[in-house]
CSV table of C-alpha atoms and ligand atoms in Angstrom, one decimal:
chain,number,residue,atom,x,y,z
A,24,MET,CA,0.2,-0.2,0.1
A,25,LYS,CA,1.1,3.3,-1.2
A,26,ILE,CA,0.9,5.7,1.4
A,27,HIS,CA,1.9,9.8,0.2
A,28,ALA,CA,4.4,11.1,2.1
A,29,ARG,CA,2.8,14.1,3.7
A,30,ALA,CA,-0.5,12.1,4.7
A,31,CYS,CA,2.4,9.6,6.4
A,32,TYR,CA,3.0,11.1,9.8
A,33,THR,CA,-1.0,11.2,10.1
A,34,TYR,CA,-1.6,7.5,8.8
A,35,VAL,CA,1.1,6.3,11.6
A,36,TYR,CA,-0.5,7.8,14.3
A,37,GLU,CA,-3.8,6.3,13.2
A,38,LYS,CA,-2.3,2.8,11.8
A,39,ARG,CA,-0.2,2.5,14.9
A,40,GLY,CA,1.0,-0.9,14.7
A,41,LEU,CA,1.0,-1.2,11.0
A,42,ILE,CA,3.8,0.1,8.9
A,43,MET,CA,7.2,1.3,9.1
A,44,ILE,CA,8.3,5.1,9.2
A,45,SER,CA,10.9,4.7,6.2
A,46,ILE,CA,13.7,7.0,6.3
A,47,ALA,CA,17.2,7.7,3.7
A,48,ILE,CA,20.0,9.1,4.5
A,49,MET,CA,22.1,11.1,2.1
A,50,GLY,CA,26.2,10.8,2.4
A,51,PHE,CA,27.4,7.9,4.6
A,52,GLY,CA,30.7,9.2,5.6
A,53,VAL,CA,31.4,9.9,9.8
A,54,VAL,CA,27.9,11.6,10.5
A,55,GLY,CA,25.7,9.5,7.8
A,56,SER,CA,27.2,6.3,9.3
A,57,GLY,CA,27.1,7.5,12.8
A,58,VAL,CA,22.9,7.8,12.0
A,59,ALA,CA,22.7,4.6,11.0
A,60,GLU,CA,24.8,3.1,13.9
A,61,THR,CA,22.1,4.9,16.5
A,62,ILE,CA,19.6,3.6,14.7
A,63,MET,CA,20.6,-0.1,14.8
A,64,MET,CA,22.0,0.0,18.8
A,65,ASN,CA,18.8,1.7,19.8
A,66,ALA,CA,16.0,0.4,18.1
A,67,GLU,CA,14.0,-1.1,20.5
A,68,SER,CA,13.8,2.3,22.5
A,69,PHE,CA,13.0,4.2,19.5
A,70,SER,CA,10.4,1.9,18.8
A,71,GLU,CA,8.8,2.1,22.3
A,72,ARG,CA,8.8,5.8,22.2
A,73,LEU,CA,7.5,5.7,18.8
A,74,GLY,CA,3.9,3.6,20.4
A,75,GLY,CA,5.6,0.2,18.2
A,76,GLU,CA,6.6,1.9,15.0
A,77,LYS,CA,10.1,1.1,13.9
A,78,ILE,CA,12.6,3.2,12.1
A,79,ASN,CA,13.8,1.8,8.8
A,80,VAL,CA,16.5,3.1,7.1
A,81,LYS,CA,15.3,2.3,3.4
A,82,TYR,CA,18.0,3.9,1.3
A,83,ILE,CA,21.7,5.3,1.9
A,84,LEU,CA,22.6,7.6,-1.1
A,85,ASP,CA,26.4,7.4,-1.4
A,86,LEU,CA,28.6,7.4,-4.2
A,87,ARG,CA,30.6,4.7,-2.9
A,88,ASP,CA,29.4,1.1,-2.0
A,89,PHE,CA,29.4,-0.4,1.5
A,90,PRO,CA,29.5,-3.8,1.2
A,91,ASP,CA,30.3,-4.7,4.6
A,92,HIS,CA,28.3,-2.5,5.8
A,93,PRO,CA,25.0,-4.5,7.5
A,94,LEU,CA,22.9,-1.7,5.4
A,95,GLY,CA,25.2,-2.0,2.7
A,96,GLY,CA,22.0,-3.4,0.6
A,97,ARG,CA,20.1,-0.5,1.2
A,98,VAL,CA,22.8,1.7,-0.9
A,99,VAL,CA,22.0,3.6,-4.1
A,100,HIS,CA,23.6,6.4,-6.1
A,101,ASP,CA,20.6,8.1,-7.7
A,102,ILE,CA,18.6,10.6,-5.7
A,103,GLU,CA,15.8,10.2,-7.6
A,104,THR,CA,15.2,6.3,-6.1
A,105,ILE,CA,14.6,8.1,-2.9
A,106,LEU,CA,12.1,11.4,-4.3
A,107,SER,CA,10.0,9.3,-6.0
A,108,ASP,CA,9.4,6.8,-3.1
A,109,ASP,CA,6.2,7.9,-1.0
A,110,GLU,CA,6.9,5.7,1.7
A,111,VAL,CA,10.2,7.6,2.6
A,112,SER,CA,8.9,10.6,4.9
A,113,VAL,CA,12.0,11.8,6.2
A,114,VAL,CA,15.4,12.2,4.7
A,115,VAL,CA,18.8,12.9,6.6
A,116,GLU,CA,21.1,15.1,4.8
A,117,THR,CA,24.3,14.5,6.4
A,118,MET,CA,26.9,15.2,3.0
A,119,GLY,CA,28.4,18.3,3.6
A,120,GLY,CA,28.8,21.4,1.4
A,121,ILE,CA,26.7,22.9,-0.2
A,122,ASN,CA,26.0,21.2,-3.5
A,123,PRO,CA,24.4,19.2,-4.3
A,124,ALA,CA,23.1,18.7,-0.6
A,125,TYR,CA,21.1,22.1,-0.7
A,126,GLY,CA,19.4,21.3,-4.2
A,127,PHE,CA,18.5,17.3,-2.6
A,128,SER,CA,17.5,19.1,0.4
A,129,LYS,CA,14.9,21.4,-1.5
A,130,SER,CA,13.7,18.6,-3.9
A,131,ALA,CA,12.7,16.4,-0.9
A,132,LEU,CA,10.9,19.1,1.2
A,133,GLU,CA,9.4,19.9,-2.6
A,134,ARG,CA,8.2,16.4,-2.7
A,135,GLY,CA,6.9,16.5,0.5
A,136,LYS,CA,9.5,14.9,2.8
A,137,SER,CA,11.2,16.0,6.0
A,138,VAL,CA,14.5,17.0,5.8
A,139,VAL,CA,17.1,16.5,9.0
A,140,THR,CA,19.9,17.8,8.6
A,141,SER,CA,23.8,17.7,10.2
A,142,ASN,CA,25.1,20.6,7.2
A,143,LYS,CA,26.0,24.0,8.8
A,144,GLU,CA,26.9,25.1,5.1
A,145,VAL,CA,23.5,24.9,4.1
A,146,VAL,CA,21.7,26.2,6.9
A,147,ALA,CA,23.4,29.3,7.0
A,148,ALA,CA,23.7,30.2,3.6
A,149,HIS,CA,19.8,28.8,2.9
A,150,GLY,CA,18.3,28.0,6.0
A,151,ALA,CA,15.4,30.4,5.5
A,152,GLU,CA,14.2,29.2,2.4
A,153,LEU,CA,14.5,25.9,2.9
A,154,MET,CA,12.7,26.5,6.4
A,155,ALA,CA,9.8,28.6,4.4
A,156,LEU,CA,9.7,26.0,1.6
A,157,ALA,CA,9.3,23.0,4.3
A,158,GLU,CA,6.3,25.0,5.7
A,159,LYS,CA,5.1,25.6,2.6
A,160,ASN,CA,5.1,21.9,1.8
A,161,GLY,CA,3.6,20.4,5.5
A,162,VAL,CA,7.0,19.1,6.3
A,163,ALA,CA,10.0,20.1,9.0
A,164,TYR,CA,13.6,21.1,7.9
A,165,MET,CA,15.5,20.4,11.2
A,166,PHE,CA,19.1,21.5,12.1
A,167,GLU,CA,20.3,20.7,15.5
A,168,ALA,CA,23.0,18.8,14.5
A,169,SER,CA,24.7,21.6,12.4
A,170,VAL,CA,25.9,23.8,15.7
A,171,GLY,CA,28.0,22.4,18.3
A,172,GLY,CA,27.3,18.3,17.3
A,173,GLY,CA,25.9,16.9,20.2
A,174,ILE,CA,24.8,19.3,22.3
A,175,PRO,CA,21.4,20.4,22.4
A,176,ILE,CA,21.6,24.0,21.5
A,177,ILE,CA,18.8,24.7,18.6
A,178,ARG,CA,15.7,23.2,20.2
A,179,PRO,CA,16.6,25.0,23.7
A,180,MET,CA,16.7,28.0,21.4
A,181,ARG,CA,13.8,27.7,19.6
A,182,LYS,CA,11.7,26.1,22.5
A,183,CYS,CA,13.0,26.6,26.2
A,184,LEU,CA,14.1,29.9,26.0
A,185,ALA,CA,11.2,31.2,23.9
A,186,ALA,CA,9.9,33.5,26.8
A,187,ASN,CA,13.3,35.2,26.2
A,188,LYS,CA,14.4,37.9,24.4
A,189,ILE,CA,18.2,36.9,23.5
A,190,ILE,CA,20.8,39.5,24.8
A,191,SER,CA,23.7,37.4,23.4
A,192,VAL,CA,25.2,34.3,22.3
A,193,SER,CA,28.9,33.4,22.5
A,194,GLY,CA,30.2,30.2,21.8
A,195,ILE,CA,33.4,27.8,21.6
A,196,LEU,CA,32.1,26.2,17.9
A,197,ASN,CA,35.1,24.6,16.8
A,198,GLY,CA,36.3,21.2,18.3
A,199,THR,CA,39.1,21.5,16.4
A,200,CYS,CA,40.3,25.2,17.4
A,201,ASN,CA,39.5,24.5,21.1
A,202,TYR,CA,41.6,21.2,21.1
A,203,ILE,CA,44.5,23.2,19.4
A,204,LEU,CA,44.9,25.8,21.5
A,205,THR,CA,44.2,23.4,24.8
A,206,ARG,CA,47.2,21.2,23.6
A,207,MET,CA,48.9,24.3,22.7
A,208,GLU,CA,48.9,25.4,26.5
A,209,ARG,CA,49.1,22.1,28.2
A,210,ASP,CA,51.8,20.7,26.6
A,211,LYS,CA,53.7,24.1,25.7
A,212,LEU,CA,53.5,23.4,21.8
A,213,ASP,CA,53.6,26.2,18.6
A,214,PHE,CA,50.4,26.0,17.1
A,215,ASP,CA,51.9,24.1,13.8
A,216,THR,CA,52.8,21.0,15.9
A,217,ALA,CA,49.8,21.0,17.9
A,218,LEU,CA,47.9,21.3,14.7
A,219,LYS,CA,49.8,18.0,13.2
A,220,GLN,CA,48.7,16.4,16.7
A,221,ALA,CA,44.8,17.1,16.1
A,222,GLN,CA,45.6,15.8,12.6
A,223,LYS,CA,47.0,12.9,13.7
A,224,LEU,CA,44.3,12.2,15.9
A,225,GLY,CA,41.8,13.1,13.0
A,226,TYR,CA,40.3,16.0,15.1
A,227,ALA,CA,41.2,18.4,12.0
A,228,GLU,CA,40.9,17.6,8.8
A,229,ARG,CA,44.0,17.2,6.0
A,230,ASP,CA,42.6,20.8,4.8
A,231,PRO,CA,41.9,22.6,8.2
A,232,SER,CA,41.1,25.8,6.8
A,233,ALA,CA,37.8,25.9,7.6
A,234,ASP,CA,38.3,25.0,11.0
A,235,ILE,CA,41.4,27.4,12.1
A,236,GLU,CA,40.5,30.2,10.0
A,237,GLY,CA,37.2,30.4,11.7
A,238,LYS,CA,34.7,29.9,8.6
A,239,ASP,CA,33.2,26.4,10.4
A,240,THR,CA,32.3,28.8,13.9
A,241,CYS,CA,31.3,31.9,11.1
A,242,ARG,CA,28.8,29.6,10.1
A,243,LYS,CA,27.2,28.2,13.2
A,244,ILE,CA,27.2,31.6,14.9
A,245,SER,CA,25.8,32.9,11.9
A,246,ILE,CA,23.2,29.8,12.3
A,247,LEU,CA,22.8,30.8,16.4
A,248,ALA,CA,22.4,34.7,15.3
A,249,SER,CA,19.7,34.2,12.6
A,250,LEU,CA,17.9,31.8,15.0
A,251,ALA,CA,18.3,34.2,18.2
A,252,TYR,CA,17.3,37.7,16.5
A,253,GLY,CA,14.7,36.4,13.8
A,254,LYS,CA,16.8,37.4,10.6
A,255,THR,CA,19.2,35.9,8.4
A,256,VAL,CA,22.8,37.2,9.7
A,257,PRO,CA,24.4,36.5,6.4
A,258,THR,CA,28.4,35.1,6.7
A,259,GLU,CA,29.5,37.7,4.7
A,260,LYS,CA,28.7,40.4,7.0
A,261,ILE,CA,30.5,38.5,9.9
A,262,LEU,CA,34.0,39.1,10.7
A,263,CYS,CA,36.1,36.2,10.4
A,264,GLU,CA,39.5,36.0,11.9
A,265,GLY,CA,41.1,32.3,13.2
A,266,ILE,CA,43.5,31.3,15.6
A,267,SER,CA,46.9,30.5,13.5
A,268,ASP,CA,49.0,33.7,14.6
A,269,ILE,CA,48.3,32.6,18.5
A,270,THR,CA,51.5,31.3,20.2
A,271,TYR,CA,52.3,29.4,23.1
A,272,ASN,CA,53.4,32.7,24.7
A,273,ASP,CA,50.0,34.6,24.3
A,274,LEU,CA,48.4,31.8,26.1
A,275,VAL,CA,50.9,32.0,28.9
A,276,TYR,CA,50.2,36.0,28.9
A,277,ALA,CA,46.9,35.1,29.1
A,278,ARG,CA,46.9,33.0,32.0
A,279,GLU,CA,49.1,34.4,33.9
A,280,ASN,CA,46.2,37.6,33.7
A,281,GLY,CA,43.7,35.6,34.5
A,282,PHE,CA,42.6,34.7,30.8
A,283,ALA,CA,42.0,31.8,28.8
A,284,ILE,CA,42.3,32.5,24.8
A,285,LYS,CA,39.1,30.6,22.8
A,286,LEU,CA,38.0,30.9,19.7
A,287,LEU,CA,34.4,32.2,20.0
A,288,GLY,CA,31.7,32.7,17.7
A,289,ARG,CA,29.8,36.1,19.0
A,290,ALA,CA,26.1,37.5,18.3
A,291,LYS,CA,24.5,40.7,20.7
A,292,LYS,CA,21.8,42.8,20.5
A,293,CYS,CA,22.9,46.3,20.7
A,294,ALA,CA,21.4,49.6,22.5
A,295,ASP,CA,20.3,50.9,19.7
A,296,GLY,CA,18.6,47.8,18.6
A,297,ARG,CA,21.3,46.0,15.7
A,298,ILE,CA,22.9,43.2,16.1
A,299,SER,CA,26.6,42.7,16.5
A,300,VAL,CA,28.4,39.6,15.4
A,301,LEU,CA,32.2,38.4,14.8
A,302,THR,CA,33.8,35.8,15.0
A,303,ALA,CA,37.4,35.9,16.6
A,304,PRO,CA,39.7,34.7,19.1
A,305,HIS,CA,39.2,36.3,22.8
A,306,LEU,CA,40.9,36.5,26.0
A,307,VAL,CA,38.0,35.0,27.9
A,308,PRO,CA,38.6,36.1,31.9
A,309,ASP,CA,39.2,33.2,34.1
A,310,ASP,CA,35.9,33.3,35.9
A,311,ASN,CA,33.9,33.1,32.9
A,312,SER,CA,32.2,29.3,32.6
A,313,LEU,CA,33.7,29.5,28.5
A,314,ALA,CA,36.8,29.3,29.8
A,315,GLY,CA,36.9,26.0,31.4
A,316,VAL,CA,35.8,24.7,28.2
A,317,ASN,CA,38.6,22.5,26.9
A,318,ASP,CA,39.4,19.9,24.7
A,319,VAL,CA,37.2,18.8,21.8
A,320,TYR,CA,34.6,20.3,23.9
A,321,ASN,CA,32.2,23.2,22.7
A,322,GLY,CA,30.5,25.4,24.9
A,323,ILE,CA,27.7,28.2,24.5
A,324,SER,CA,26.8,30.8,26.5
A,325,VAL,CA,22.9,32.5,25.8
A,326,VAL,CA,22.0,35.5,27.8
A,327,GLY,CA,18.4,35.9,28.0
A,328,ASN,CA,16.3,38.8,29.2
A,329,ILE,CA,14.0,36.4,31.4
A,330,VAL,CA,16.4,33.5,32.3
A,331,GLY,CA,19.7,34.8,32.9
A,332,ASP,CA,22.9,33.2,31.4
A,333,VAL,CA,22.6,29.8,30.3
A,334,LEU,CA,25.6,27.3,29.7
A,335,PHE,CA,25.2,24.6,26.9
A,336,CYS,CA,28.3,22.0,27.0
A,337,GLY,CA,29.8,19.1,25.1
A,338,ARG,CA,31.3,16.9,22.6
A,339,GLY,CA,30.8,19.1,19.4
A,340,ALA,CA,31.8,17.0,16.6
A,341,GLY,CA,32.5,13.1,16.1
A,342,SER,CA,30.3,10.7,14.5
A,343,LEU,CA,28.1,9.3,17.4
A,344,PRO,CA,27.3,12.7,19.2
A,345,THR,CA,26.5,14.6,15.8
A,346,ALA,CA,24.4,11.4,15.2
A,347,SER,CA,22.6,11.8,18.6
A,348,ALA,CA,21.5,15.1,17.2
A,349,VAL,CA,20.4,14.2,13.9
A,350,VAL,CA,18.5,11.0,15.1
A,351,ALA,CA,16.4,13.4,17.8
A,352,ASP,CA,15.2,15.6,15.1
A,353,VAL,CA,14.9,12.6,13.1
A,354,LEU,CA,12.2,11.4,16.2
A,355,ASP,CA,10.7,14.4,16.4
A,356,VAL,CA,9.8,15.0,13.2
A,357,ILE,CA,8.0,11.8,13.7
A,358,ASP,CA,6.2,13.4,16.3
A,359,ASN,CA,5.2,16.1,15.3
A,360,CYS,CA,6.0,16.8,11.8
A,361,LYS,CA,5.7,20.1,11.0
A,362,VAL,CA,7.6,22.9,12.8
A,363,ARG,CA,7.4,26.5,11.9
A,364,ALA,CA,10.1,28.8,10.5
A,365,SER,CA,12.8,30.1,12.5
A,366,TRP,CA,14.0,32.9,11.0
A,367,LYS,CA,13.2,34.5,7.4
A,368,ASP,CA,15.6,36.2,4.9
A,369,ALA,CA,15.6,40.1,5.2
A,370,ASP,CA,15.4,43.0,2.5
A,371,ASN,CA,18.4,44.0,3.9
A,372,THR,CA,20.9,43.4,6.5
A,373,ASP,CA,20.9,47.7,8.2
A,374,PHE,CA,20.4,45.6,11.9
A,375,ILE,CA,23.8,44.5,11.8
A,376,ARG,CA,26.1,46.8,13.5
A,377,ASP,CA,29.3,47.1,12.0
A,378,VAL,CA,32.8,45.8,14.0
A,379,SER,CA,33.7,49.3,13.4
A,380,GLU,CA,31.4,50.7,16.2
A,381,ASP,CA,32.6,48.1,18.8
A,382,VAL,CA,34.3,49.2,21.3
A,383,THR,CA,36.6,46.7,23.5
A,384,SER,CA,39.8,46.0,25.2
A,385,SER,CA,42.7,44.5,23.5
A,386,TYR,CA,46.1,42.3,24.0
A,387,ILE,CA,48.3,43.2,21.8
A,388,ARG,CA,51.6,41.3,21.5
A,389,THR,CA,54.8,43.4,19.1
A,390,ASN,CA,58.3,43.4,18.3
A,391,SER,CA,57.3,47.3,18.5
A,392,SER,CA,59.6,49.3,20.2
A,393,LYS,CA,58.5,50.9,23.9
A,394,GLU,CA,58.7,54.4,22.2
A,395,SER,CA,56.4,53.6,19.7
A,396,ILE,CA,54.3,51.7,22.3
A,397,GLY,CA,54.1,54.9,24.5
A,398,LYS,CA,53.2,57.2,21.8
A,399,ALA,CA,50.6,54.9,20.6
A,400,PHE,CA,48.7,54.0,23.9
A,401,GLY,CA,50.4,55.8,26.3
A,402,SER,CA,51.3,54.6,29.6
A,403,VAL,CA,50.7,50.4,29.4
A,404,ASP,CA,52.1,47.9,31.4
A,405,ILE,CA,54.3,45.7,29.4
A,406,THR,CA,55.6,42.5,29.6
A,407,GLU,CA,58.6,41.1,27.7
A,408,LYS,CA,59.4,38.0,26.2
A,409,ASN,CA,61.7,37.1,23.7
A,410,GLY,CA,62.2,40.5,22.4
A,411,GLU,CA,58.4,40.8,21.9
A,412,LYS,CA,55.7,43.6,24.4
A,413,MET,CA,52.7,42.1,25.3
A,414,PHE,CA,50.2,44.2,27.0
A,415,ILE,CA,46.4,44.7,26.9
A,416,THR,CA,44.8,48.8,26.2
A,417,PRO,CA,42.5,50.7,27.5
A,418,GLU,CA,39.2,50.2,25.6
A,419,TYR,CA,39.1,51.8,22.4
A,420,LEU,CA,36.1,52.5,19.4
A,421,GLU,CA,37.2,49.7,17.1
A,422,SER,CA,37.7,52.6,14.0
A,423,ASP,CA,40.3,54.5,16.2
A,424,LEU,CA,42.4,51.6,17.7
A,425,GLU,CA,42.5,50.7,13.9
A,426,VAL,CA,44.3,54.4,14.0
A,427,VAL,CA,46.4,54.2,17.3
A,428,LEU,CA,47.8,50.4,16.0
A,429,SER,CA,49.0,52.2,12.9
A,430,LEU,CA,51.2,54.5,15.1
A,431,LEU,CA,53.2,51.0,16.3
A,432,ASP,CA,56.9,50.7,14.8
A,433,GLY,CA,56.5,47.3,14.1
A,434,LYS,CA,54.8,43.9,13.3
A,435,TYR,CA,51.3,43.3,16.0
A,436,THR,CA,49.0,40.4,16.8
A,437,ARG,CA,46.1,41.2,18.1
A,438,ILE,CA,43.2,39.6,20.4
A,439,ARG,CA,39.9,41.0,21.8
A,440,LEU,CA,38.8,40.6,25.3
A,441,MET,CA,35.6,39.5,26.5
A,442,LYS,CA,33.8,41.7,27.9
B,511,HSE,N1,35.3,20.7,12.3
B,511,HSE,C1,34.5,20.9,12.9
B,511,HSE,C2,34.6,20.9,14.4
B,511,HSE,C3,33.0,19.8,13.2
B,511,HSE,O1,36.0,21.2,14.2
B,511,HSE,O2,34.1,21.4,15.6
B,511,HSE,C4,32.2,19.9,13.8
B,511,HSE,O3,30.9,20.9,13.2
């Protein structure tokens, strides 16, 4: 018996016990295979939760074959096989990258199938459009796994914090960078050696640029900011700095002065109603909970006007932690069927304040002369190590700081202080 996908959930509720809930997994890499493993491992408890129904992974879409995998027989190579099968009500997209994941997701939604994704690139770039499409077709587009891996953050922000206006979101959103910074400090390593270790352990990709240059964090804070403020915050409007300039001596100076250095994605509501969003390394005060989030862990601090601050912490990457979030979305979709769009594309980006209007203190490491430091910053407390000078500046308007920094007669590295 064929059931139209859009009617499938109703049918499930009416005829409990008669049908399987068929899903397809697109992309059988680290996360996709973790989704299959999770569904096989916890099949019984899912079935209890779903009133006796079973989740059936009917298809796995990948370019490769997996003859030795227990679900190897379900592999297909043509998306049309999934799209044309009305029994498939949920499609899990764990492909990564914009194409073809974006097009496949769009087609699945248009054909009345809910889509659950871990793909932060697609969500950051096309989230509003895909959520609207899902709404139009009476299905859902879910993306809990796109930020923070296994940490619940999207659903808590969408639902549990719904009573709040979000004042700010600050997060350690990239496990690879957090691991590198932790190893540098604890094992007295330079950046390149720590990166190599991360690659050896499989935390960092062979091409680590998206992680270490901050692009991955940027996509994730774009998603959180869009969710928090209801409009798409394009990644192109977000200042993006990475961690490759950070040295062991920076971490030592920070520690000696009561800070940890963390790559943060930050979004906050400004007094004038606009929002400010950036990705950059920060000196995080030791008494801030994020300073204690180490290794591959992610931590996200959300401040709401009613609840105050809430910290989410856990494994932000990896096969099973990410699969945990994907499968939770699958269960939610089966339970609820429809979810409203969380944000919309905006006509313009005037609601995003330029970082040049930020006011911050900064840590500076420079080989400039003491005279030029004095001329630029007046009297600051300078620490010298290996011929380099380190100090923390007073607060400056960002655009003023640029002018002051141009007075230095040497090279410098600058890291913001988290306020
Ligand atoms: N490369 C990412 C990280 C994977 O290290 O956090 C999870 O998005």
